[in-house]
GROMACS .gro file of C-alpha atoms in nm:
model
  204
    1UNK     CA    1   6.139   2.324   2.730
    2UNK     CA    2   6.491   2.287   2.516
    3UNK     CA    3   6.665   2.302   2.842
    4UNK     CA    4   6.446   1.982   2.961
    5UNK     CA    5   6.530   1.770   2.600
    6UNK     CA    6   6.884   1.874   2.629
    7UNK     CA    7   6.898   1.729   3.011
    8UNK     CA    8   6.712   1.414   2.839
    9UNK     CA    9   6.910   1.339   2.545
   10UNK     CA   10   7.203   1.306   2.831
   11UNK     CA   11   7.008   1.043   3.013
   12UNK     CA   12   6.898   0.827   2.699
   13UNK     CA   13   7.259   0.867   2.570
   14UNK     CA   14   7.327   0.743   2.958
   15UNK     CA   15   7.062   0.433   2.867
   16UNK     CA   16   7.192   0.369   2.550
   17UNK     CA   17   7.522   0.328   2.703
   18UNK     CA   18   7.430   0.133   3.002
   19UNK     CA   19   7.195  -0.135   2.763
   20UNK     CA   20   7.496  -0.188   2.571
   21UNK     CA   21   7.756  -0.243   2.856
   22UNK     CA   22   7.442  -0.465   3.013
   23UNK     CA   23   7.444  -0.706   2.682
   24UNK     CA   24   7.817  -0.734   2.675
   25UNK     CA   25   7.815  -0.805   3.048
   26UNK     CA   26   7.515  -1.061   3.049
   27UNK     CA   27   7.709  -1.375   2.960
   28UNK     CA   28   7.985  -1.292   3.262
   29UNK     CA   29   7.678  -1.260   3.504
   30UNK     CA   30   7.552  -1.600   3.413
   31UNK     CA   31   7.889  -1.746   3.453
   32UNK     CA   32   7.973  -1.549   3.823
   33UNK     CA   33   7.549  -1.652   3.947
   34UNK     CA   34   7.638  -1.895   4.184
   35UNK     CA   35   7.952  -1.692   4.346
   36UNK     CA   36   7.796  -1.376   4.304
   37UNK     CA   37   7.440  -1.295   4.404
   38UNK     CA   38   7.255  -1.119   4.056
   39UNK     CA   39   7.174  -0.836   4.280
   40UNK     CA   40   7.578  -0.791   4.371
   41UNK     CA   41   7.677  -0.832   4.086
   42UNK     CA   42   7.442  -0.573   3.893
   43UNK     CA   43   7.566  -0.318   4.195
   44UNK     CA   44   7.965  -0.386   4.077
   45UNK     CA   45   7.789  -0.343   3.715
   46UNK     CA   46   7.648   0.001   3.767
   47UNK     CA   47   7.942   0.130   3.930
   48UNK     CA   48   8.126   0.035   3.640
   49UNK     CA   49   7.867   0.199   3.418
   50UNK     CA   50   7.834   0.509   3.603
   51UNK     CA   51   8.236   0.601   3.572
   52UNK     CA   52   8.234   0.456   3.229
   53UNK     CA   53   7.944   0.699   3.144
   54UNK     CA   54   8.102   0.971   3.313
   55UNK     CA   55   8.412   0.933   3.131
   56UNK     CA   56   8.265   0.865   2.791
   57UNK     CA   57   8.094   1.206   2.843
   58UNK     CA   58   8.374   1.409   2.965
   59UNK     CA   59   8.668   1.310   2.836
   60UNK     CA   60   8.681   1.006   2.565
   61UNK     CA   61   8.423   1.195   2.307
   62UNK     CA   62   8.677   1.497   2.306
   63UNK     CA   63   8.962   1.253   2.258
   64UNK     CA   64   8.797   1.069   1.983
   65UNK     CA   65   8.699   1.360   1.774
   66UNK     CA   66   9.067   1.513   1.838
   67UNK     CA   67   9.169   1.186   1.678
   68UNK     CA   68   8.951   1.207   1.426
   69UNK     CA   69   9.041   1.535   1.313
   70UNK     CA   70   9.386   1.422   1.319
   71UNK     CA   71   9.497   1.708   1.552
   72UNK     CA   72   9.665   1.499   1.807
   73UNK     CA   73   9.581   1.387   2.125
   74UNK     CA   74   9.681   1.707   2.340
   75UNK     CA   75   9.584   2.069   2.285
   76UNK     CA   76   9.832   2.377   2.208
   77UNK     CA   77   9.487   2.596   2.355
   78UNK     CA   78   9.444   2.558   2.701
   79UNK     CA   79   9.244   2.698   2.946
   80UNK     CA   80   9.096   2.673   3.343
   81UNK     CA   81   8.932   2.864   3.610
   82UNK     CA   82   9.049   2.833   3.978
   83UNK     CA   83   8.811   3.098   4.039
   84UNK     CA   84   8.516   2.949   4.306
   85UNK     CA   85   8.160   3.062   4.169
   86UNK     CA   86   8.282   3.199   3.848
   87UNK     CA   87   8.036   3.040   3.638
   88UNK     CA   88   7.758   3.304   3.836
   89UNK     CA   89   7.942   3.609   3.713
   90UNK     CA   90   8.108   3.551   3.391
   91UNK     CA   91   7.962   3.657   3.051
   92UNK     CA   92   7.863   3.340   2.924
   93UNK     CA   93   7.917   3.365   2.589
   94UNK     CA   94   7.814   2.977   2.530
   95UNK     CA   95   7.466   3.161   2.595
   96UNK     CA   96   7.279   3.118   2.942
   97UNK     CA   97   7.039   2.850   2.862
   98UNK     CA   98   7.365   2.606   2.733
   99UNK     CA   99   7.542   2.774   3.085
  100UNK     CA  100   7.275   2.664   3.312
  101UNK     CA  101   7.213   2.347   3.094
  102UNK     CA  102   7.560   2.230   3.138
  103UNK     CA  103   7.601   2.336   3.505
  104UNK     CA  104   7.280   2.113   3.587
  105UNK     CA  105   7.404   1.791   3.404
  106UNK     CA  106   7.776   1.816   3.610
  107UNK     CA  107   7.520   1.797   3.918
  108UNK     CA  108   7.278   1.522   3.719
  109UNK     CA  109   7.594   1.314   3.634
  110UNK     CA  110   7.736   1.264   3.969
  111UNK     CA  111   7.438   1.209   4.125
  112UNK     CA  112   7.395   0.792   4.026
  113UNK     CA  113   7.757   0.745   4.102
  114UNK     CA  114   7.734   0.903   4.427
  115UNK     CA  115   7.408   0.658   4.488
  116UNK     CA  116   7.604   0.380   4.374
  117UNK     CA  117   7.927   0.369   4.496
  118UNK     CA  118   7.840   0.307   4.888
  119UNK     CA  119   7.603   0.037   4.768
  120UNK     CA  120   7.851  -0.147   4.573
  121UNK     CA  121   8.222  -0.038   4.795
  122UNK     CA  122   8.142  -0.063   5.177
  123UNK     CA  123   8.494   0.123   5.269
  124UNK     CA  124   8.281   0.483   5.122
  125UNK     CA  125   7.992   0.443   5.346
  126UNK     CA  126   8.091   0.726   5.559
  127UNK     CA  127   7.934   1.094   5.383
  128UNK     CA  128   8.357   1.202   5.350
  129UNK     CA  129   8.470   0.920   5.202
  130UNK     CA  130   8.241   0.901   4.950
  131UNK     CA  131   8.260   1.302   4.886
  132UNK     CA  132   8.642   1.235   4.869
  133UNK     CA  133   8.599   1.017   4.614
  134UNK     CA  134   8.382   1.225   4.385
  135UNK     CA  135   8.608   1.542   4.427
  136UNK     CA  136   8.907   1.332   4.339
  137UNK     CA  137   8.739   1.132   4.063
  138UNK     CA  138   8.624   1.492   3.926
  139UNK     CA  139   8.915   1.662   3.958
  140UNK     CA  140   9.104   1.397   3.755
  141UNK     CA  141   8.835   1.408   3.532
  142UNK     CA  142   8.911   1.799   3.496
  143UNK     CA  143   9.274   1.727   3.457
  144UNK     CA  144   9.277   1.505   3.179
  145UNK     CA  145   9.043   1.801   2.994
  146UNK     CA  146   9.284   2.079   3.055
  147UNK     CA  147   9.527   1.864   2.833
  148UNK     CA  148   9.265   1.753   2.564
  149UNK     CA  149   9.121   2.118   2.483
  150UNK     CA  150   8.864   2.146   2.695
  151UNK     CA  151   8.854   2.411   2.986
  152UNK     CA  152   8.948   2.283   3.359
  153UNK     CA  153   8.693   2.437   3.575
  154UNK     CA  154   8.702   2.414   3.972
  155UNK     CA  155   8.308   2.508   3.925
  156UNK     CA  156   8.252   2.181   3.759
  157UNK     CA  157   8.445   2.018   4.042
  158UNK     CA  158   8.223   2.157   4.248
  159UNK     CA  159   7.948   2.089   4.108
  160UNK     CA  160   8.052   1.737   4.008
  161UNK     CA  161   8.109   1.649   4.436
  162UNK     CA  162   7.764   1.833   4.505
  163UNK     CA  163   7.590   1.590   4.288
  164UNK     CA  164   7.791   1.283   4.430
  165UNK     CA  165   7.660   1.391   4.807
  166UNK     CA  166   7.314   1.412   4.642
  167UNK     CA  167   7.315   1.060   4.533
  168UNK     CA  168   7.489   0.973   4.875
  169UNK     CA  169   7.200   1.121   5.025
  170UNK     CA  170   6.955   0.882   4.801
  171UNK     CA  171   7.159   0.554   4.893
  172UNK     CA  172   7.130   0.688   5.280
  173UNK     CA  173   6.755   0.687   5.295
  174UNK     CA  174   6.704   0.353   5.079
  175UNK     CA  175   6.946   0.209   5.319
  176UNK     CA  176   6.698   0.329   5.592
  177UNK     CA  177   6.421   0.265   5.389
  178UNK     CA  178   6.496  -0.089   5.272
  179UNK     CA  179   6.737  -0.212   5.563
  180UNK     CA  180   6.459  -0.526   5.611
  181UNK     CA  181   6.477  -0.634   5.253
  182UNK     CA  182   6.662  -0.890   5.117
  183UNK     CA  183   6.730  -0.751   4.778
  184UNK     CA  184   6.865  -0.473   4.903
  185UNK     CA  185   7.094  -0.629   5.165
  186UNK     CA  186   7.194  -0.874   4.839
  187UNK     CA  187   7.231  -0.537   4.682
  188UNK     CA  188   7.457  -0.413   4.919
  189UNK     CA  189   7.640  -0.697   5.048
  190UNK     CA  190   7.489  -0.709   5.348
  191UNK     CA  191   7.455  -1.047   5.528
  192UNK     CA  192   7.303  -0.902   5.846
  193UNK     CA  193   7.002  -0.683   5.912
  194UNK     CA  194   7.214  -0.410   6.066
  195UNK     CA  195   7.214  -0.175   5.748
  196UNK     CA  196   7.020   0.107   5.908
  197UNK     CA  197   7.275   0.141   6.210
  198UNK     CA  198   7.552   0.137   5.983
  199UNK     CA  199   7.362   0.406   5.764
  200UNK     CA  200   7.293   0.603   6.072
  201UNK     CA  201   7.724   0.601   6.134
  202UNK     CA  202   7.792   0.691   5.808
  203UNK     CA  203   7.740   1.072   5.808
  204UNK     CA  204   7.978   1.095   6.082
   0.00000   0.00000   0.00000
């Protein structure tokens, strides 16, 4: 039961985060309506949100509290693990309900971004390109955290990508799904009603 309000207090953070982006971004949509569909534009809006989120969650709260705390932006105590599947054997001394807790949300995470970005960026429609993207995204991501304090962890990476070709796998069946309607081709970008045969290429 904790594990399940720990997983949600991620997502309404994740809401909380998105409502406010959406209010700041509202009087920009009106302005771009007639240039840019409302359904293409909200699909350039979530992307944004998603890596924002990501970010915010990864790397800008450690930053900010380093800052805070007036201990400077980079860490004397560093550590990482290149070590594939290490997560399954260590100790876990951050306990095994925050271990498994934090393992699912590096899946969780990835997994709207991964939905996302092939709706809104037609270049990542193939499965690699888009899994490209989230390993590189993540390992930047990991990176910037080996510098800040925070452990760099090829697990996370990992996980991170596996949740990205999760979400891929969600924007391949809606684009099966939905390939006749015209919110989703708006969605997408779309003009023609070939979305299911360029779905079908994608995995290649």
């Amino acid at each position: 039961m904790l594990f399940i309000q720990e997983i949600l207090g991620y997502v309404f953070i994740g809401f909380i985060g998105m409502l406010g982006l959406a209010i700041l971004y509202l009087p920009f949509c009106i302005l771009l309506r007639k240039r840019v569909s409302i359904p293409r534009q909200t699909a350039f809006f979530l992307l944004g949100v998603c890596v924002l989120v990501i970010l915010a969650a990864t790397v800008c709260g450690s930053v900010i509290d380093r800052v805070a705390l007036g201990e400077g932006l980079l860490a004397k105590n560093r550590s990482y693990n290149i070590i594939p599947f290490h997560f399954l054997t260590e100790s876990w001394t951050m306990g095994a309900r925050k271990q498994v807790t934090q393992s699912f949300a590096n899946i969780v995470m990835f997994i709207p971004l991964g939905f996302i970005l092939p709706a809104a960026v037609p270049y990542t429609r193939k499965l690699w390109k888009t899994t490209v993207f989230m390993a590189l995204f993540s390992f930047m991501i990991e990176f910037m955290q080996y510098f800040i304090g925070r452990s760099a962890d090829i697990d996370d990476l990992m996980l991170n990508t596996l949740g990205g070709m999760i979400g891929y796998a969600i924007y391949l069946l809606s684009a099966t799904l939905l390939k006749q309607k015209k919110l989703w081709i708006q969605f997408t970008g779309n003009r023609n009603n070939d979305t299911c045969e360029k779905a079908g290429s994608e995995a290649e």
